[in-house]
Amino acid sequence: MDFINQLRYKAKLTGATIVLPETEDIRTLKAAALLVEEGISNIILIGEQETIEFRAEQEGLALPDGINYLQFTEDPYQEKLADYLYNRRKHKGITTEQAYELLKQPLFYAAALVGTGRADGCVAGAMNTTGDVLRAAIQVIGLKPDSNIVSSVFLMHTMDEKVLTYADCAVVPYPDVDQLATIAADSADTHQRLIGEVPRVAMLSFSTKGSARHERSQLVIDALEIVQKRRPELKVDGELQFDAAYVPQVGERKAPGSEVAGQANVFIFPNIDAGNIAYKITERLAGASATGPIIQGLNKPMNDLSRGCTWEDIVNTVSVTALSSPKAEEV
């Protein structure tokens, strides 16, 4: 079973319910149809059922039974949802009336369904920008207690059947030392949860173990110290150049005795320039497939899509979201 099919199979075991708000897009509807037909996930579509089904029929798609349809203006729990959002945002001056208005927007309504536990996760971004998706997620769902930042990972499935985790390649441009430490810890947890193997985390730099002295490599060293204090059980090391982190012979020579050097599976880049460039080089030159960005740091999962995504990408992201949900912990 290949990596993608493994993800889908594991997602099926969770029985998670994922909400898809972008129902004006046929890609969303095609993904919803397959997800329900194959039992990968329970699906909520945001909008009026007859309108959505008519839109699908125009594209030659018959939506299967078993999909749930919700819209805020017809939701019997709209008062509870508005109270929930008001209580989350009243420190920012939001009124109850403004909460009602926000929840008429599908992104905010979908996020509220996740925040209140009526859905286990949300996937959006085929029609909305990353900024819009993250804004709804942060304001409505919020950060998990031990995280101070929302970041992302890409899962890189290589030609030799390895799955590597790269972070952050899409969200945080230039993390400070504390943010970099949080990204490392969150990425380790994401790798463990989605891949099911012990994370070995490499804090990457242009320097290995002091081979080059610079404030940028020192930031990585300082972040490593924070991670080790917060999460002493993690196998994490740095600062490491990529070859020292990935190639056993180089790791042994440059960082002898390290539990990570030469055998890393989680790679933490010092900034988004390095991370974004690296994942695209790995994808294009090494023939790896990239799954992501997978958003981490939220209290409950709400994942972003590229606006150029395929409907199959939506299926895969829903699978990842199910595996990131509280339901996955019950399996």
mmCIF file of C-alpha atoms in Angstrom:
data_model
loop_
_atom_site.group_PDB
_atom_site.id
_atom_site.type_symbol
_atom_site.label_atom_id
_atom_site.label_comp_id
_atom_site.label_asym_id
_atom_site.label_seq_id
_atom_site.Cartn_x
_atom_site.Cartn_y
_atom_site.Cartn_z
ATOM 1 C CA MET A 1 0.000 0.000 0.000
ATOM 2 C CA ASP A 2 1.522 3.329 -1.034
ATOM 3 C CA PHE A 3 1.767 6.342 1.239
ATOM 4 C CA ILE A 4 -1.387 8.122 0.049
ATOM 5 C CA ASN A 5 -3.511 4.998 0.319
ATOM 6 C CA GLN A 6 -2.106 4.413 3.802
ATOM 7 C CA LEU A 7 -3.217 7.909 4.800
ATOM 8 C CA ARG A 8 -6.702 7.302 3.437
ATOM 9 C CA TYR A 9 -6.970 3.903 5.126
ATOM 10 C CA LYS A 10 -5.877 5.280 8.501
ATOM 11 C CA ALA A 11 -8.286 8.217 8.141
ATOM 12 C CA LYS A 12 -11.132 5.774 7.518
ATOM 13 C CA LEU A 13 -10.449 4.117 10.867
ATOM 14 C CA THR A 14 -10.980 7.382 12.763
ATOM 15 C CA GLY A 15 -14.592 7.917 11.709
ATOM 16 C CA ALA A 16 -13.898 11.653 11.767
ATOM 17 C CA THR A 17 -16.324 14.279 10.465
ATOM 18 C CA ILE A 18 -14.710 16.965 8.303
ATOM 19 C CA VAL A 19 -16.459 20.148 7.171
ATOM 20 C CA LEU A 20 -15.879 21.576 3.687
ATOM 21 C CA PRO A 21 -17.111 25.172 3.325
ATOM 22 C CA GLU A 22 -16.177 25.918 -0.308
ATOM 23 C CA THR A 23 -19.149 24.234 -1.957
ATOM 24 C CA GLU A 24 -19.250 26.610 -4.943
ATOM 25 C CA ASP A 25 -16.177 24.771 -6.245
ATOM 26 C CA ILE A 26 -16.731 21.488 -8.121
ATOM 27 C CA ARG A 27 -13.395 20.175 -6.805
ATOM 28 C CA THR A 28 -14.834 20.271 -3.295
ATOM 29 C CA LEU A 29 -17.925 18.374 -4.412
ATOM 30 C CA LYS A 30 -15.930 15.720 -6.277
ATOM 31 C CA ALA A 31 -13.763 15.202 -3.198
ATOM 32 C CA ALA A 32 -16.815 14.987 -0.947
ATOM 33 C CA ALA A 33 -18.382 12.352 -3.195
ATOM 34 C CA LEU A 34 -15.319 10.091 -3.109
ATOM 35 C CA LEU A 35 -14.733 10.589 0.615
ATOM 36 C CA VAL A 36 -18.267 9.456 1.424
ATOM 37 C CA GLU A 37 -18.447 6.699 -1.198
ATOM 38 C CA GLU A 38 -15.217 5.130 0.067
ATOM 39 C CA GLY A 39 -16.005 5.766 3.719
ATOM 40 C CA ILE A 40 -12.805 7.747 4.279
ATOM 41 C CA SER A 41 -14.559 10.481 6.255
ATOM 42 C CA ASN A 42 -17.959 11.780 7.202
ATOM 43 C CA ILE A 43 -18.547 15.056 5.372
ATOM 44 C CA ILE A 44 -20.429 18.268 6.121
ATOM 45 C CA LEU A 45 -20.963 20.635 3.196
ATOM 46 C CA ILE A 46 -21.799 24.261 3.963
ATOM 47 C CA GLY A 47 -24.767 25.575 2.011
ATOM 48 C CA GLU A 48 -28.290 24.805 0.914
ATOM 49 C CA GLN A 49 -28.630 21.157 -0.146
ATOM 50 C CA GLU A 50 -30.722 21.692 -3.279
ATOM 51 C CA THR A 51 -28.387 24.408 -4.544
ATOM 52 C CA ILE A 52 -25.293 22.262 -3.965
ATOM 53 C CA GLU A 53 -26.849 19.182 -5.579
ATOM 54 C CA PHE A 54 -27.969 21.242 -8.592
ATOM 55 C CA ARG A 55 -24.443 22.625 -8.975
ATOM 56 C CA ALA A 56 -23.048 19.081 -8.903
ATOM 57 C CA GLU A 57 -25.590 17.834 -11.453
ATOM 58 C CA GLN A 58 -24.601 20.617 -13.847
ATOM 59 C CA GLU A 59 -21.083 19.159 -13.779
ATOM 60 C CA GLY A 60 -22.326 15.605 -14.279
ATOM 61 C CA LEU A 61 -21.746 14.626 -10.658
ATOM 62 C CA ALA A 62 -24.308 12.816 -8.516
ATOM 63 C CA LEU A 63 -23.608 13.381 -4.833
ATOM 64 C CA PRO A 64 -24.086 10.234 -2.732
ATOM 65 C CA ASP A 65 -26.429 9.839 0.202
ATOM 66 C CA GLY A 66 -24.816 10.332 3.580
ATOM 67 C CA ILE A 67 -23.439 13.837 3.074
ATOM 68 C CA ASN A 68 -24.627 16.334 5.689
ATOM 69 C CA TYR A 69 -25.618 19.852 4.589
ATOM 70 C CA LEU A 70 -25.587 22.811 6.964
ATOM 71 C CA GLN A 71 -25.980 26.570 6.672
ATOM 72 C CA PHE A 72 -25.760 29.034 9.521
ATOM 73 C CA THR A 73 -29.044 30.852 8.890
ATOM 74 C CA GLU A 74 -30.929 27.541 9.223
ATOM 75 C CA ASP A 75 -28.850 26.100 12.070
ATOM 76 C CA PRO A 76 -30.912 25.502 15.241
ATOM 77 C CA TYR A 77 -27.721 26.028 17.268
ATOM 78 C CA GLN A 78 -26.867 29.406 15.758
ATOM 79 C CA GLU A 79 -27.330 31.204 19.098
ATOM 80 C CA LYS A 80 -24.870 28.836 20.801
ATOM 81 C CA LEU A 81 -22.408 29.282 17.944
ATOM 82 C CA ALA A 82 -22.676 33.069 18.164
ATOM 83 C CA ASP A 83 -22.177 32.944 21.949
ATOM 84 C CA TYR A 84 -19.136 30.734 21.432
ATOM 85 C CA LEU A 85 -17.564 33.155 18.963
ATOM 86 C CA TYR A 86 -18.485 36.183 21.090
ATOM 87 C CA ASN A 87 -16.790 34.657 24.155
ATOM 88 C CA ARG A 88 -13.701 33.860 22.120
ATOM 89 C CA ARG A 89 -13.391 37.365 20.658
ATOM 90 C CA LYS A 90 -14.989 39.719 23.197
ATOM 91 C CA HIS A 91 -11.527 40.739 24.420
ATOM 92 C CA LYS A 92 -11.068 42.203 20.927
ATOM 93 C CA GLY A 93 -14.296 44.181 21.231
ATOM 94 C CA ILE A 94 -16.566 41.988 19.131
ATOM 95 C CA THR A 95 -20.305 42.251 19.818
ATOM 96 C CA THR A 96 -22.859 39.441 19.660
ATOM 97 C CA GLU A 97 -24.324 41.018 16.526
ATOM 98 C CA GLN A 98 -20.913 41.040 14.877
ATOM 99 C CA ALA A 99 -20.459 37.387 15.824
ATOM 100 C CA TYR A 100 -23.712 36.549 14.023
ATOM 101 C CA GLU A 101 -22.536 38.423 10.940
ATOM 102 C CA LEU A 102 -19.148 36.672 10.900
ATOM 103 C CA LEU A 103 -20.797 33.274 11.158
ATOM 104 C CA LYS A 104 -22.735 33.938 7.974
ATOM 105 C CA GLN A 105 -19.362 33.577 6.241
ATOM 106 C CA PRO A 106 -18.794 29.887 5.413
ATOM 107 C CA LEU A 107 -15.167 29.875 6.629
ATOM 108 C CA PHE A 108 -16.098 31.222 10.060
ATOM 109 C CA TYR A 109 -19.169 29.002 10.334
ATOM 110 C CA ALA A 110 -17.118 25.915 9.431
ATOM 111 C CA ALA A 111 -14.444 26.867 11.968
ATOM 112 C CA ALA A 112 -17.130 27.319 14.622
ATOM 113 C CA LEU A 113 -18.466 23.826 13.925
ATOM 114 C CA VAL A 114 -14.961 22.523 14.620
ATOM 115 C CA GLY A 115 -14.443 24.734 17.658
ATOM 116 C CA THR A 116 -17.695 23.563 19.251
ATOM 117 C CA GLY A 117 -17.062 19.894 18.467
ATOM 118 C CA ARG A 118 -19.774 19.346 15.854
ATOM 119 C CA ALA A 119 -17.049 18.628 13.312
ATOM 120 C CA ASP A 120 -13.618 17.152 13.939
ATOM 121 C CA GLY A 121 -11.773 19.289 11.415
ATOM 122 C CA CYS A 122 -12.082 21.623 8.440
ATOM 123 C CA VAL A 123 -10.401 21.838 5.034
ATOM 124 C CA ALA A 124 -10.519 25.018 2.931
ATOM 125 C CA GLY A 125 -8.348 27.117 0.655
ATOM 126 C CA ALA A 126 -9.394 26.010 -2.827
ATOM 127 C CA MET A 127 -11.171 29.371 -3.156
ATOM 128 C CA ASN A 128 -9.885 31.336 -0.159
ATOM 129 C CA THR A 129 -6.382 32.633 0.521
ATOM 130 C CA THR A 130 -4.150 31.095 3.170
ATOM 131 C CA GLY A 131 -4.507 34.308 5.150
ATOM 132 C CA ASP A 132 -8.299 34.028 5.153
ATOM 133 C CA VAL A 133 -8.225 30.372 6.209
ATOM 134 C CA LEU A 134 -5.730 30.975 9.013
ATOM 135 C CA ARG A 135 -7.573 34.072 10.206
ATOM 136 C CA ALA A 136 -10.793 32.099 10.666
ATOM 137 C CA ALA A 137 -8.914 29.209 12.272
ATOM 138 C CA ILE A 138 -6.996 31.347 14.771
ATOM 139 C CA GLN A 139 -9.924 33.561 15.710
ATOM 140 C CA VAL A 140 -12.528 30.808 16.020
ATOM 141 C CA ILE A 141 -10.613 27.644 16.947
ATOM 142 C CA GLY A 142 -7.528 29.173 18.564
ATOM 143 C CA LEU A 143 -4.081 27.852 19.398
ATOM 144 C CA LYS A 144 -3.474 24.725 21.413
ATOM 145 C CA PRO A 145 -2.339 25.415 24.998
ATOM 146 C CA ASP A 146 1.357 24.535 24.516
ATOM 147 C CA SER A 147 1.811 26.363 21.214
ATOM 148 C CA ASN A 148 2.541 30.037 20.633
ATOM 149 C CA ILE A 149 2.346 30.082 16.857
ATOM 150 C CA VAL A 150 0.594 28.496 13.900
ATOM 151 C CA SER A 151 3.013 26.908 11.450
ATOM 152 C CA SER A 152 2.999 24.239 8.768
ATOM 153 C CA VAL A 153 4.732 21.119 7.500
ATOM 154 C CA PHE A 154 5.002 19.328 4.195
ATOM 155 C CA LEU A 155 5.227 15.540 4.111
ATOM 156 C CA MET A 156 7.784 14.605 1.458
ATOM 157 C CA HIS A 157 7.303 11.086 0.086
ATOM 158 C CA THR A 158 10.603 10.194 -1.577
ATOM 159 C CA MET A 159 11.353 7.793 -4.418
ATOM 160 C CA ASP A 160 12.872 5.315 -1.946
ATOM 161 C CA GLU A 161 9.601 5.236 0.058
ATOM 162 C CA LYS A 162 10.747 7.431 2.936
ATOM 163 C CA VAL A 163 8.417 10.076 4.331
ATOM 164 C CA LEU A 164 10.224 13.172 5.571
ATOM 165 C CA THR A 165 8.700 16.136 7.372
ATOM 166 C CA TYR A 166 9.793 19.644 6.330
ATOM 167 C CA ALA A 167 8.913 22.762 8.361
ATOM 168 C CA ASP A 168 8.096 25.588 8.096
ATOM 169 C CA CYS A 169 7.729 26.034 4.354
ATOM 170 C CA ALA A 170 4.529 28.052 4.065
ATOM 171 C CA VAL A 171 3.397 30.125 7.045
ATOM 172 C CA VAL A 172 6.048 31.758 9.287
ATOM 173 C CA PRO A 173 8.530 33.836 7.231
ATOM 174 C CA TYR A 174 11.277 34.488 9.776
ATOM 175 C CA PRO A 175 10.614 32.780 13.119
ATOM 176 C CA ASP A 176 12.298 34.122 16.210
ATOM 177 C CA VAL A 177 14.105 31.748 18.543
ATOM 178 C CA ASP A 178 11.030 30.829 20.588
ATOM 179 C CA GLN A 179 8.875 30.371 17.492
ATOM 180 C CA LEU A 180 11.525 28.167 15.876
ATOM 181 C CA ALA A 181 11.576 25.988 18.992
ATOM 182 C CA THR A 182 7.784 25.668 18.893
ATOM 183 C CA ILE A 183 7.842 24.760 15.198
ATOM 184 C CA ALA A 184 10.356 22.004 15.959
ATOM 185 C CA ALA A 185 8.282 20.508 18.767
ATOM 186 C CA ASP A 186 4.994 20.741 16.844
ATOM 187 C CA SER A 187 6.567 19.208 13.735
ATOM 188 C CA ALA A 188 7.878 16.269 15.752
ATOM 189 C CA ASP A 189 4.376 15.644 17.076
ATOM 190 C CA THR A 190 2.882 15.923 13.591
ATOM 191 C CA HIS A 191 5.385 13.413 12.202
ATOM 192 C CA GLN A 192 4.701 10.946 15.015
ATOM 193 C CA ARG A 193 0.942 11.255 14.594
ATOM 194 C CA LEU A 194 0.765 11.059 10.799
ATOM 195 C CA ILE A 195 3.672 8.773 9.950
ATOM 196 C CA GLY A 196 3.711 6.653 13.090
ATOM 197 C CA GLU A 197 7.466 6.603 13.561
ATOM 198 C CA VAL A 198 9.763 8.117 16.180
ATOM 199 C CA PRO A 199 10.698 11.655 15.063
ATOM 200 C CA ARG A 200 14.375 12.526 14.782
ATOM 201 C CA VAL A 201 14.473 16.279 14.483
ATOM 202 C CA ALA A 202 17.290 18.162 12.761
ATOM 203 C CA MET A 203 17.550 21.900 13.391
ATOM 204 C CA LEU A 204 19.084 22.973 10.088
ATOM 205 C CA SER A 205 21.617 25.692 9.378
ATOM 206 C CA PHE A 206 24.510 26.463 7.051
ATOM 207 C CA SER A 207 26.717 25.413 9.976
ATOM 208 C CA THR A 208 27.239 22.078 11.759
ATOM 209 C CA LYS A 209 28.199 22.126 15.422
ATOM 210 C CA GLY A 210 29.912 25.500 15.317
ATOM 211 C CA SER A 211 31.663 25.125 11.957
ATOM 212 C CA ALA A 212 30.528 28.667 11.083
ATOM 213 C CA ARG A 213 29.875 31.388 13.632
ATOM 214 C CA HIS A 214 27.045 33.768 12.791
ATOM 215 C CA GLU A 215 23.969 35.253 14.446
ATOM 216 C CA ARG A 216 21.739 33.161 12.156
ATOM 217 C CA SER A 217 23.337 29.875 13.190
ATOM 218 C CA GLN A 218 23.285 31.044 16.818
ATOM 219 C CA LEU A 219 19.502 31.483 16.554
ATOM 220 C CA VAL A 220 19.245 27.782 15.641
ATOM 221 C CA ILE A 221 21.514 26.793 18.543
ATOM 222 C CA ASP A 222 19.427 28.837 20.977
ATOM 223 C CA ALA A 223 16.190 27.349 19.615
ATOM 224 C CA LEU A 224 17.623 23.864 20.093
ATOM 225 C CA GLU A 225 18.322 24.604 23.755
ATOM 226 C CA ILE A 226 14.720 25.724 24.258
ATOM 227 C CA VAL A 227 13.324 22.568 22.612
ATOM 228 C CA GLN A 228 15.561 20.327 24.712
ATOM 229 C CA LYS A 229 14.433 22.011 27.921
ATOM 230 C CA ARG A 230 10.747 21.893 27.000
ATOM 231 C CA ARG A 231 10.755 18.412 25.496
ATOM 232 C CA PRO A 232 13.686 16.444 26.935
ATOM 233 C CA GLU A 233 12.270 13.188 25.549
ATOM 234 C CA LEU A 234 12.579 14.339 21.916
ATOM 235 C CA LYS A 235 15.434 13.181 19.727
ATOM 236 C CA VAL A 236 16.502 16.599 18.436
ATOM 237 C CA ASP A 237 19.899 18.007 17.485
ATOM 238 C CA GLY A 238 21.501 20.974 15.783
ATOM 239 C CA GLU A 239 22.767 23.059 14.366
ATOM 240 C CA LEU A 240 23.189 20.696 11.401
ATOM 241 C CA GLN A 241 23.734 21.158 7.699
ATOM 242 C CA PHE A 242 21.359 19.107 5.579
ATOM 243 C CA ASP A 243 23.980 16.578 4.494
ATOM 244 C CA ALA A 244 25.003 16.024 8.123
ATOM 245 C CA ALA A 245 21.367 15.514 9.063
ATOM 246 C CA TYR A 246 20.488 13.152 6.192
ATOM 247 C CA VAL A 247 23.557 11.199 5.085
ATOM 248 C CA PRO A 248 24.792 8.664 7.705
ATOM 249 C CA GLN A 249 28.472 8.846 6.734
ATOM 250 C CA VAL A 250 28.483 12.648 6.751
ATOM 251 C CA GLY A 251 26.557 12.785 10.027
ATOM 252 C CA GLU A 252 28.991 10.448 11.710
ATOM 253 C CA ARG A 253 31.926 12.540 10.533
ATOM 254 C CA LYS A 254 30.473 15.994 11.296
ATOM 255 C CA ALA A 255 28.436 15.202 14.429
ATOM 256 C CA PRO A 256 29.749 11.963 15.945
ATOM 257 C CA GLY A 257 27.575 10.447 18.656
ATOM 258 C CA SER A 258 24.427 12.318 17.625
ATOM 259 C CA GLU A 259 21.091 10.457 17.804
ATOM 260 C CA VAL A 260 19.853 12.537 14.888
ATOM 261 C CA ALA A 261 22.730 13.268 12.514
ATOM 262 C CA GLY A 262 22.579 11.029 9.458
ATOM 263 C CA GLN A 263 19.153 9.640 10.370
ATOM 264 C CA ALA A 264 16.848 12.650 10.668
ATOM 265 C CA ASN A 265 13.266 12.399 9.419
ATOM 266 C CA VAL A 266 12.049 15.850 10.560
ATOM 267 C CA PHE A 267 13.879 18.865 9.123
ATOM 268 C CA ILE A 268 13.392 22.305 10.665
ATOM 269 C CA PHE A 269 14.495 25.115 8.387
ATOM 270 C CA PRO A 270 15.625 28.421 9.904
ATOM 271 C CA ASN A 271 13.239 30.490 7.755
ATOM 272 C CA ILE A 272 10.585 30.191 5.085
ATOM 273 C CA ASP A 273 13.045 31.028 2.292
ATOM 274 C CA ALA A 274 15.080 27.916 3.020
ATOM 275 C CA GLY A 275 12.056 25.714 3.700
ATOM 276 C CA ASN A 276 10.023 26.689 0.646
ATOM 277 C CA ILE A 277 12.995 26.416 -1.699
ATOM 278 C CA ALA A 278 14.036 23.064 -0.223
ATOM 279 C CA TYR A 279 10.652 21.374 -0.498
ATOM 280 C CA LYS A 280 10.258 22.460 -4.124
ATOM 281 C CA ILE A 281 13.771 21.304 -5.016
ATOM 282 C CA THR A 282 13.081 17.959 -3.327
ATOM 283 C CA GLU A 283 9.816 17.681 -5.244
ATOM 284 C CA ARG A 284 11.130 18.697 -8.667
ATOM 285 C CA LEU A 285 14.678 17.338 -8.734
ATOM 286 C CA ALA A 286 14.379 14.311 -6.455
ATOM 287 C CA GLY A 287 10.932 13.244 -7.667
ATOM 288 C CA ALA A 288 9.349 13.375 -4.218
ATOM 289 C CA SER A 289 5.633 14.019 -3.781
ATOM 290 C CA ALA A 290 4.650 16.779 -1.384
ATOM 291 C CA THR A 291 1.570 16.623 0.837
ATOM 292 C CA GLY A 292 0.737 19.920 2.485
ATOM 293 C CA PRO A 293 0.895 22.481 3.800
ATOM 294 C CA ILE A 294 -0.438 20.807 6.928
ATOM 295 C CA ILE A 295 -1.289 23.417 9.532
ATOM 296 C CA GLN A 296 -0.145 22.782 13.104
ATOM 297 C CA GLY A 297 -0.413 24.640 16.384
ATOM 298 C CA LEU A 298 -4.216 24.940 16.372
ATOM 299 C CA ASN A 299 -6.393 23.580 19.142
ATOM 300 C CA LYS A 300 -8.260 21.497 16.537
ATOM 301 C CA PRO A 301 -7.331 20.928 12.894
ATOM 302 C CA MET A 302 -8.233 23.316 10.092
ATOM 303 C CA ASN A 303 -6.068 22.745 7.043
ATOM 304 C CA ASP A 304 -5.304 24.947 4.082
ATOM 305 C CA LEU A 305 -5.265 24.071 0.381
ATOM 306 C CA SER A 306 -3.519 25.613 -2.578
ATOM 307 C CA ARG A 307 -5.975 27.441 -4.810
ATOM 308 C CA GLY A 308 -4.461 25.388 -7.633
ATOM 309 C CA CYS A 309 -5.248 22.106 -5.889
ATOM 310 C CA THR A 310 -6.920 19.106 -7.530
ATOM 311 C CA TRP A 311 -9.926 17.352 -6.066
ATOM 312 C CA GLU A 312 -7.578 14.467 -5.178
ATOM 313 C CA ASP A 313 -5.493 16.937 -3.141
ATOM 314 C CA ILE A 314 -8.633 17.796 -1.176
ATOM 315 C CA VAL A 315 -9.247 14.095 -0.477
ATOM 316 C CA ASN A 316 -5.681 13.698 0.803
ATOM 317 C CA THR A 317 -5.862 16.826 2.944
ATOM 318 C CA VAL A 318 -9.144 15.643 4.462
ATOM 319 C CA SER A 319 -7.380 12.358 5.299
ATOM 320 C CA VAL A 320 -4.548 14.207 7.019
ATOM 321 C CA THR A 321 -7.060 16.385 8.866
ATOM 322 C CA ALA A 322 -8.914 13.323 10.148
ATOM 323 C CA LEU A 323 -5.622 11.882 11.396
ATOM 324 C CA SER A 324 -4.874 15.180 13.175
ATOM 325 C CA SER A 325 -8.278 15.244 14.907
ATOM 326 C CA PRO A 326 -9.155 14.110 18.429
ATOM 327 C CA LYS A 327 -10.932 11.118 16.829
ATOM 328 C CA ALA A 328 -7.557 9.742 15.743
ATOM 329 C CA GLU A 329 -6.493 9.443 19.369
ATOM 330 C CA GLU A 330 -9.362 7.045 19.980
ATOM 331 C CA VAL A 331 -8.180 4.561 17.327
#
